[in-house]
Amino acid sequence: MNRAEALTSRTILHLRDWGSIALGLLLAVSALAERRYDLLELQPLDGNANSFVDARRINEAGQVVGSSGFGLFVPRATLWTHGQATDAGALGLGLSEGWALNDSGAVVGNAYNGNSSFYQAFLGMGASSTELGSLDGTYATATAINNAGLVAGTSDLNSPIYGGLRRAVLWHNGVIQNLGSLYPDPSFSRANDMNQAGVVAGICNSEACLWDGAWLGLGSLGGEFSEALAINDAGVVVGWSDTCVSDGGGGSDQRVCDNRQLAFRWESGQMQSLDTPLTAFSTAYGLNDRGQIVGRVEPRDNSGPIVAALWDADGLHDLNNLVEPGPDVLLSAAVDINNQGQIVCQGYRNGRSTAFLLSPVRPPLLLLPGIAATYAADVNDLGAWTFTRGIHPDGLQIDPLGHFYDDILQSFVNAGYQRDTDLFSVNYDWRVVPGPSDGIFDGVIDGLSAASITDGDFEFGVDYLGHFLVQAMDAWEAEHPGDTLKQVDLLAHSTGGLVARAYIQSAAHGGLLPDGRRLPRVRQLVMVGVPNRGASKVWNPLH
């Protein structure tokens, strides 16, 4: 076997600059990862398979809020945690709708209080629900809550619920604040979303607008109407806009402008339409801090179904093509996405309206640190570390003195990875050699097998990688019952790259374990500052 045949990972990226490590891996994963999502149907609160489910928002913990059947036709605010539905709160009569939640699981929405014929805004926290109040005692609904407990929504102002004047409002510490509107009275405003800084996105009369102490009009894509539906913590706004002013009579002006409703992205005063087929309309409902946007695309001529859409750096994607739901499921609208990339969708199963949670599937990432980057797990007990080479990985921790790897590990946590679930630090004893030497420079290392690097005997650095590969397999199978882990990504610094190569260039790579499973193969390898030809001047004195 030659070297090219031995290095069978999809990507091998060699970086010399430690500061580019996170960027390098994230670019490689973004460019070459096979997008795939696990699909979980959200069940109604009453457990009746024929009851409706209407999902609205998702937080960073993966909790989803919306409404579902509480009795066949009675809506109740619902919170889904790991797919399990719980009552999210109500007022008086028990009819309620959940509209938003924060990372602590506090829910806001609207509900009948039993004393009024109008919905009232409420805050639900666990078993308790609190009415938030309104501007004139008639109608109010809460549509956003941030982690500081600031709530945004809309309330009537001295008018009946139908045909009256509504205003965007904020609630904080029991006080309601009328945010006014962009235009002189009589003027309408509505709050649709709010970020962690308290900046509100919505609509003022017929224009998308933003409130940050004062209202700012966002304009349109050339038409008369636009609406901001979501805002992220960077202040990027998404929503919809029409594209031109129609003459209303189907004349030449309308034929020239080809009036359409298109999803937009607004940032720093610039509004741009999102990629949409010429034969379709589009709407953007949500976005995350990573710039991923979700919504829906609808054919103008009814030539096909309305489909849930994802816009990212690679363009527009039909989410129905990124899951394996079977022929009985249609995802018709993606309504929100969190920073982990989890997406909430409305759709249909066997023609019945329901909602789904899509969670991205990606292989685990294993970080292999460099020479001198591990130390005794208990710095107050150095006996085992001092007198044992090939110490068990449970007796090791990564870089407790310099903490040089803390930031990079946190970067991947921020990007949605979870420690010891799909992110592992391969704590190996750097005082042992990375792997055996067979004396032949052909890109192949003899003398290793899947069984030998997982037998609990830590003779080489690659034995530690085998240990953590099995941990990654076990964690994967716990999250994906019945599915064996087939691939991993490796991020290697310095001598860690030699450990990674020892695995890839040996028969252990994808080899058969005694329990009948196979070790995962390496999908992508990123090497940072790896001494591929050795570094004896460093190694000899340290060894």
Short mmCIF file of C-alpha atoms in Angstrom, two decimals, residues 149-514:
data_model
loop_
_atom_site.label_atom_id
_atom_site.label_comp_id
_atom_site.label_asym_id
_atom_site.label_seq_id
_atom_site.Cartn_x
_atom_site.Cartn_y
_atom_site.Cartn_z
CA GLY A 149 -36.04 38.62 31.47
CA LEU A 150 -36.97 41.55 29.19
CA VAL A 151 -40.16 40.73 27.28
CA ALA A 152 -41.31 42.23 23.98
CA GLY A 153 -44.69 42.05 22.34
CA THR A 154 -47.69 44.00 21.12
CA SER A 155 -50.71 45.56 22.83
CA ASP A 156 -53.86 47.43 21.82
CA LEU A 157 -53.98 51.14 22.56
CA ASN A 158 -57.41 52.59 23.35
CA SER A 159 -59.16 50.58 20.68
CA PRO A 160 -61.08 47.33 20.26
CA ILE A 161 -59.13 44.31 19.11
CA TYR A 162 -60.35 44.49 15.52
CA GLY A 163 -59.45 47.47 13.35
CA GLY A 164 -57.75 49.28 16.20
CA LEU A 165 -54.35 50.72 16.92
CA ARG A 166 -51.63 48.37 18.15
CA ARG A 167 -48.22 49.21 19.51
CA ALA A 168 -45.01 47.34 20.16
CA VAL A 169 -44.30 47.21 23.89
CA LEU A 170 -41.69 46.04 26.39
CA TRP A 171 -42.36 44.53 29.81
CA HIS A 172 -39.74 44.70 32.54
CA ASN A 173 -40.15 44.25 36.30
CA GLY A 174 -43.92 44.56 36.01
CA VAL A 175 -43.86 47.79 33.99
CA ILE A 176 -45.13 48.05 30.41
CA GLN A 177 -43.48 50.52 28.01
CA ASN A 178 -45.16 51.78 24.85
CA LEU A 179 -42.49 51.86 22.13
CA GLY A 180 -44.54 54.09 19.84
CA SER A 181 -44.00 53.77 16.12
CA LEU A 182 -41.81 54.95 13.27
CA TYR A 183 -44.53 57.20 11.82
CA PRO A 184 -46.74 59.97 13.27
CA ASP A 185 -50.08 58.95 14.80
CA PRO A 186 -52.29 57.26 14.01
CA SER A 187 -49.60 54.66 13.52
CA PHE A 188 -49.21 50.93 14.02
CA SER A 189 -46.21 48.93 15.26
CA ARG A 190 -45.66 45.28 16.18
CA ALA A 191 -42.74 43.51 17.87
CA ASN A 192 -41.91 40.12 16.35
CA ASP A 193 -38.53 39.33 17.92
CA MET A 194 -35.84 40.70 20.24
CA ASN A 195 -32.16 39.87 20.79
CA GLN A 196 -30.16 39.60 24.01
CA ALA A 197 -29.30 43.33 23.88
CA GLY A 198 -33.00 44.25 23.89
CA VAL A 199 -33.13 45.39 20.26
CA VAL A 200 -36.62 44.77 18.85
CA ALA A 201 -37.45 43.80 15.27
CA GLY A 202 -40.93 44.13 13.80
CA ILE A 203 -43.14 46.19 11.53
CA CYS A 204 -44.23 49.84 11.62
CA ASN A 205 -47.28 50.45 9.45
CA SER A 206 -46.09 48.66 6.31
CA GLU A 207 -42.29 48.80 6.75
CA ALA A 208 -39.83 46.51 8.50
CA CYS A 209 -38.41 48.40 11.47
CA LEU A 210 -35.94 48.10 14.31
CA TRP A 211 -36.19 49.60 17.82
CA ASP A 212 -33.04 50.37 19.81
CA GLY A 213 -34.15 53.31 21.91
CA ALA A 214 -35.80 54.74 18.80
CA TRP A 215 -37.31 53.26 15.64
CA LEU A 216 -35.33 52.78 12.46
CA GLY A 217 -37.01 51.95 9.15
CA LEU A 218 -35.27 49.17 7.23
CA GLY A 219 -36.80 49.91 3.84
CA SER A 220 -37.81 47.25 1.36
CA LEU A 221 -36.61 45.40 -1.73
CA GLY A 222 -38.20 48.07 -3.87
CA GLY A 223 -41.83 47.51 -2.95
CA GLU A 224 -44.48 48.91 -0.64
CA PHE A 225 -44.39 46.31 2.15
CA SER A 226 -41.75 44.64 4.30
CA GLU A 227 -41.64 43.02 7.73
CA ALA A 228 -38.79 42.04 10.07
CA LEU A 229 -39.47 38.66 11.65
CA ALA A 230 -36.23 37.81 13.51
CA ILE A 231 -33.00 39.39 14.76
CA ASN A 232 -29.79 37.78 16.06
CA ASP A 233 -27.30 39.04 18.63
CA ALA A 234 -25.13 40.63 15.93
CA GLY A 235 -28.07 42.85 14.90
CA VAL A 236 -28.70 41.02 11.62
CA VAL A 237 -32.40 41.03 10.69
CA VAL A 238 -34.39 38.74 8.40
CA GLY A 239 -37.96 38.80 7.15
CA TRP A 240 -39.84 39.37 3.91
CA SER A 241 -40.44 42.19 1.45
CA ASP A 242 -42.22 42.70 -1.82
CA THR A 243 -40.01 43.72 -4.69
CA CYS A 244 -41.72 46.62 -6.44
CA VAL A 245 -44.75 48.89 -6.52
CA SER A 246 -47.55 47.34 -8.52
CA ASP A 247 -50.02 49.42 -10.52
CA GLY A 248 -52.73 47.15 -9.11
CA GLY A 249 -54.36 46.64 -12.46
CA GLY A 250 -52.17 44.08 -14.11
CA GLY A 251 -50.83 46.64 -16.58
CA SER A 252 -47.39 47.20 -18.00
CA ASP A 253 -45.87 48.36 -14.71
CA GLN A 254 -46.80 45.10 -13.01
CA ARG A 255 -45.45 43.04 -15.90
CA VAL A 256 -42.14 44.89 -15.81
CA CYS A 257 -41.57 44.72 -12.08
CA ASP A 258 -42.84 41.13 -11.67
CA ASN A 259 -43.89 41.82 -8.09
CA ARG A 260 -42.84 39.07 -5.69
CA GLN A 261 -42.48 38.48 -1.95
CA LEU A 262 -38.87 37.57 -1.14
CA ALA A 263 -36.95 36.70 2.00
CA PHE A 264 -34.41 39.34 2.96
CA ARG A 265 -31.33 39.74 5.13
CA TRP A 266 -30.63 43.22 6.55
CA GLU A 267 -27.34 44.30 8.11
CA SER A 268 -25.78 47.73 8.75
CA GLY A 269 -28.32 49.60 6.65
CA GLN A 270 -28.27 47.21 3.68
CA MET A 271 -31.19 44.94 2.73
CA GLN A 272 -30.52 42.07 0.33
CA SER A 273 -32.82 39.38 -1.00
CA LEU A 274 -32.01 35.76 -0.25
CA ASP A 275 -31.47 33.23 -3.01
CA THR A 276 -34.91 32.23 -4.34
CA PRO A 277 -35.89 30.51 -7.61
CA LEU A 278 -37.41 32.96 -10.12
CA THR A 279 -40.63 30.97 -10.07
CA ALA A 280 -41.12 31.18 -6.30
CA PHE A 281 -41.87 33.39 -3.30
CA SER A 282 -39.84 33.13 -0.09
CA THR A 283 -39.99 34.16 3.57
CA ALA A 284 -37.26 34.11 6.25
CA TYR A 285 -38.55 33.33 9.75
CA GLY A 286 -35.44 32.87 11.85
CA LEU A 287 -31.64 32.99 12.01
CA ASN A 288 -28.80 32.20 14.38
CA ASP A 289 -25.58 33.97 15.32
CA ARG A 290 -23.66 31.82 12.81
CA GLY A 291 -25.55 33.43 9.93
CA GLN A 292 -27.75 30.45 9.04
CA ILE A 293 -31.26 31.53 8.04
CA VAL A 294 -34.43 29.43 7.85
CA GLY A 295 -37.82 29.97 6.25
CA ARG A 296 -39.87 28.66 3.38
CA VAL A 297 -40.06 28.74 -0.41
CA GLU A 298 -43.41 28.66 -2.21
CA PRO A 299 -43.92 28.12 -5.96
CA ARG A 300 -45.85 31.02 -7.49
CA ASP A 301 -47.83 28.85 -9.91
CA ASN A 302 -48.73 26.08 -7.42
CA SER A 303 -46.54 23.74 -9.46
CA GLY A 304 -45.13 22.08 -6.35
CA PRO A 305 -45.31 21.99 -2.56
CA ILE A 306 -44.30 24.76 -0.17
CA VAL A 307 -41.01 23.61 1.36
CA ALA A 308 -38.89 24.41 4.40
CA ALA A 309 -35.71 26.28 3.45
CA LEU A 310 -32.23 26.80 4.85
CA TRP A 311 -29.92 29.55 3.61
CA ASP A 312 -26.24 29.38 4.52
CA ALA A 313 -22.85 30.15 2.99
CA ASP A 314 -23.50 27.54 0.30
CA GLY A 315 -26.84 29.01 -0.77
CA LEU A 316 -30.40 27.71 -0.58
CA HIS A 317 -31.30 24.18 0.57
CA ASP A 318 -34.62 22.34 0.66
CA LEU A 319 -34.58 20.75 4.11
CA ASN A 320 -36.64 17.85 2.80
CA ASN A 321 -33.51 16.76 0.93
CA LEU A 322 -31.35 16.81 4.07
CA VAL A 323 -33.36 14.36 6.18
CA GLU A 324 -34.57 10.81 5.67
CA PRO A 325 -38.14 11.12 6.88
CA GLY A 326 -39.77 8.72 4.45
CA PRO A 327 -42.45 9.50 1.87
CA ASP A 328 -45.08 10.34 4.49
CA VAL A 329 -43.37 13.55 5.74
CA LEU A 330 -43.25 17.01 4.16
CA LEU A 331 -41.39 19.90 5.82
CA SER A 332 -43.29 23.01 4.73
CA ALA A 333 -41.69 25.82 6.78
CA ALA A 334 -38.60 26.19 8.96
CA VAL A 335 -39.51 28.66 11.68
CA ASP A 336 -36.40 28.95 13.87
CA ILE A 337 -32.77 27.80 14.28
CA ASN A 338 -30.40 27.95 17.25
CA ASN A 339 -26.62 28.30 17.36
CA GLN A 340 -26.22 24.53 17.49
CA GLY A 341 -27.92 24.37 14.10
CA GLN A 342 -31.08 22.71 15.41
CA ILE A 343 -34.10 23.69 13.32
CA VAL A 344 -37.80 23.80 14.15
CA CYS A 345 -40.11 23.01 11.23
CA GLN A 346 -43.79 22.92 10.57
CA GLY A 347 -44.93 20.21 8.22
CA TYR A 348 -47.11 17.22 7.58
CA ARG A 349 -47.01 13.51 8.30
CA ASN A 350 -49.52 11.46 6.36
CA GLY A 351 -51.32 14.70 5.52
CA ARG A 352 -51.70 15.70 9.19
CA SER A 353 -50.25 19.06 10.26
CA THR A 354 -47.53 18.70 12.87
CA ALA A 355 -44.08 20.01 13.85
CA PHE A 356 -40.57 18.58 13.84
CA LEU A 357 -37.19 19.20 15.44
CA LEU A 358 -34.21 18.73 13.12
CA SER A 359 -30.83 18.16 14.78
CA PRO A 360 -27.64 18.22 12.69
CA VAL A 361 -25.72 14.98 12.44
CA ARG A 362 -21.95 15.35 12.26
CA PRO A 363 -19.17 13.02 13.34
CA PRO A 364 -17.42 13.57 16.67
CA LEU A 365 -14.30 15.74 16.79
CA LEU A 366 -11.21 14.51 18.65
CA LEU A 367 -8.47 16.98 19.63
CA LEU A 368 -4.96 15.52 19.91
CA PRO A 369 -2.71 17.99 21.81
CA GLY A 370 1.02 18.41 21.34
CA ILE A 371 4.10 17.36 23.24
CA ALA A 372 4.15 18.23 26.97
CA ALA A 373 0.43 19.12 26.76
CA THR A 374 -0.87 16.61 29.31
CA TYR A 375 -0.11 16.21 32.99
CA ALA A 376 -1.34 14.36 36.07
CA ALA A 377 -5.10 14.57 36.56
CA ASP A 378 -4.52 15.26 40.27
CA VAL A 379 -1.73 17.81 40.61
CA ASN A 380 -1.56 17.03 44.34
CA ASP A 381 -0.77 13.38 43.71
CA LEU A 382 2.05 12.98 41.19
CA GLY A 383 3.07 9.43 42.11
CA ALA A 384 1.50 7.61 39.18
CA TRP A 385 2.56 10.32 36.73
CA THR A 386 6.13 10.39 37.97
CA PHE A 387 6.80 6.66 38.06
CA THR A 388 4.59 5.32 35.25
CA ARG A 389 5.01 5.83 31.54
CA GLY A 390 1.93 4.80 29.67
CA ILE A 391 -0.29 6.00 32.52
CA HIS A 392 -4.03 5.34 32.06
CA PRO A 393 -5.87 8.28 30.39
CA ASP A 394 -8.07 8.67 33.47
CA GLY A 395 -4.90 9.80 35.24
CA LEU A 396 -4.27 12.59 32.74
CA GLN A 397 -5.65 16.03 32.01
CA ILE A 398 -4.96 18.42 29.18
CA ASP A 399 -2.56 21.29 29.84
CA PRO A 400 -3.51 22.33 33.40
CA LEU A 401 -0.53 24.69 33.67
CA GLY A 402 -0.60 26.77 30.47
CA HIS A 403 -4.28 26.30 29.52
CA PHE A 404 -3.29 26.82 25.88
CA TYR A 405 -6.09 24.57 24.62
CA ASP A 406 -8.93 26.05 26.66
CA ASP A 407 -9.91 28.64 24.06
CA ILE A 408 -9.95 26.26 21.11
CA LEU A 409 -12.08 23.73 22.98
CA GLN A 410 -14.47 26.51 24.00
CA SER A 411 -14.64 27.68 20.37
CA PHE A 412 -16.04 24.33 19.35
CA VAL A 413 -18.45 24.27 22.29
CA ASN A 414 -19.66 27.69 21.10
CA ALA A 415 -20.11 26.20 17.62
CA GLY A 416 -22.44 23.53 19.01
CA TYR A 417 -20.17 20.64 20.02
CA GLN A 418 -20.63 19.01 23.43
CA ARG A 419 -17.75 17.77 25.56
CA ASP A 420 -17.61 13.97 25.90
CA THR A 421 -20.54 13.63 23.48
CA ASP A 422 -19.13 14.72 20.13
CA LEU A 423 -16.02 16.61 21.31
CA PHE A 424 -13.16 14.70 22.96
CA SER A 425 -9.72 15.68 24.18
CA VAL A 426 -7.34 12.76 23.56
CA ASN A 427 -5.25 12.99 26.72
CA TYR A 428 -2.24 10.81 25.92
CA ASP A 429 1.09 10.31 27.69
CA TRP A 430 3.43 12.24 25.40
CA ARG A 431 6.43 10.51 27.00
CA VAL A 432 5.67 7.33 25.04
CA VAL A 433 6.37 7.18 21.31
CA PRO A 434 3.40 7.92 18.97
CA GLY A 435 3.47 4.46 17.41
CA PRO A 436 5.78 1.59 16.50
CA SER A 437 8.53 2.00 13.93
CA ASP A 438 8.77 -0.72 11.29
CA GLY A 439 11.88 0.80 9.69
CA ILE A 440 10.30 1.24 6.25
CA PHE A 441 9.39 4.72 4.96
CA ASP A 442 6.37 3.84 2.82
CA GLY A 443 3.51 5.65 4.57
CA VAL A 444 2.36 2.43 6.21
CA ILE A 445 2.88 1.37 9.84
CA ASP A 446 2.86 -2.34 10.56
CA GLY A 447 2.21 -3.93 13.93
CA LEU A 448 -1.05 -2.18 14.88
CA SER A 449 -4.64 -3.42 14.81
CA ALA A 450 -7.99 -2.22 16.12
CA ALA A 451 -7.75 -4.81 18.89
CA SER A 452 -4.21 -3.83 19.93
CA ILE A 453 -4.89 -0.10 20.29
CA THR A 454 -8.03 -0.71 22.38
CA ASP A 455 -6.79 -3.46 24.73
CA GLY A 456 -6.10 -1.13 27.68
CA ASP A 457 -2.32 -1.41 27.34
CA PHE A 458 -0.93 2.07 26.67
CA GLU A 459 2.42 1.37 25.05
CA PHE A 460 2.09 3.98 22.28
CA GLY A 461 0.37 7.32 21.84
CA VAL A 462 -1.96 5.71 19.31
CA ASP A 463 -3.27 3.40 22.06
CA TYR A 464 -4.75 6.48 23.74
CA LEU A 465 -6.43 7.49 20.49
CA GLY A 466 -7.95 4.00 20.31
CA HIS A 467 -9.30 4.42 23.85
CA PHE A 468 -11.03 7.70 23.00
CA LEU A 469 -12.32 6.38 19.67
CA VAL A 470 -14.20 3.71 21.61
CA GLN A 471 -15.55 6.40 23.97
CA ALA A 472 -16.75 8.38 20.94
CA MET A 473 -18.41 5.25 19.54
CA ASP A 474 -20.22 4.56 22.80
CA ALA A 475 -21.42 8.18 23.10
CA TRP A 476 -22.61 8.14 19.49
CA GLU A 477 -24.58 4.94 19.92
CA ALA A 478 -26.20 6.32 23.08
CA GLU A 479 -27.43 9.30 21.03
CA HIS A 480 -28.19 7.24 17.88
CA PRO A 481 -29.47 3.82 18.97
CA GLY A 482 -28.81 1.13 16.40
CA ASP A 483 -26.32 3.27 14.44
CA THR A 484 -22.58 2.54 14.70
CA LEU A 485 -20.18 5.47 14.40
CA LYS A 486 -18.45 5.30 11.02
CA GLN A 487 -16.40 8.51 10.85
CA VAL A 488 -14.63 11.04 13.07
CA ASP A 489 -12.78 14.32 12.54
CA LEU A 490 -9.29 14.72 14.03
CA LEU A 491 -7.68 18.02 15.00
CA ALA A 492 -4.00 17.48 15.79
CA HIS A 493 -1.38 19.86 17.18
CA SER A 494 2.35 19.13 17.12
CA THR A 495 3.10 15.53 18.18
CA GLY A 496 -0.63 14.82 18.19
CA GLY A 497 -0.37 14.77 14.39
CA LEU A 498 2.07 11.86 14.57
CA VAL A 499 -0.37 9.96 16.80
CA ALA A 500 -3.14 10.62 14.26
CA ARG A 501 -0.92 9.44 11.39
CA ALA A 502 -0.01 6.29 13.29
CA TYR A 503 -3.71 5.42 13.32
CA ILE A 504 -4.54 6.41 9.74
CA GLN A 505 -1.48 4.68 8.27
CA SER A 506 -2.09 1.37 10.04
CA ALA A 507 -4.46 -1.56 9.84
CA ALA A 508 -6.18 -0.22 12.97
CA HIS A 509 -7.86 2.47 10.84
CA GLY A 510 -11.42 1.22 10.48
CA GLY A 511 -10.31 -2.14 11.84
CA LEU A 512 -12.48 -4.83 13.38
CA LEU A 513 -12.89 -4.84 17.16
CA PRO A 514 -13.39 -8.00 19.23
#
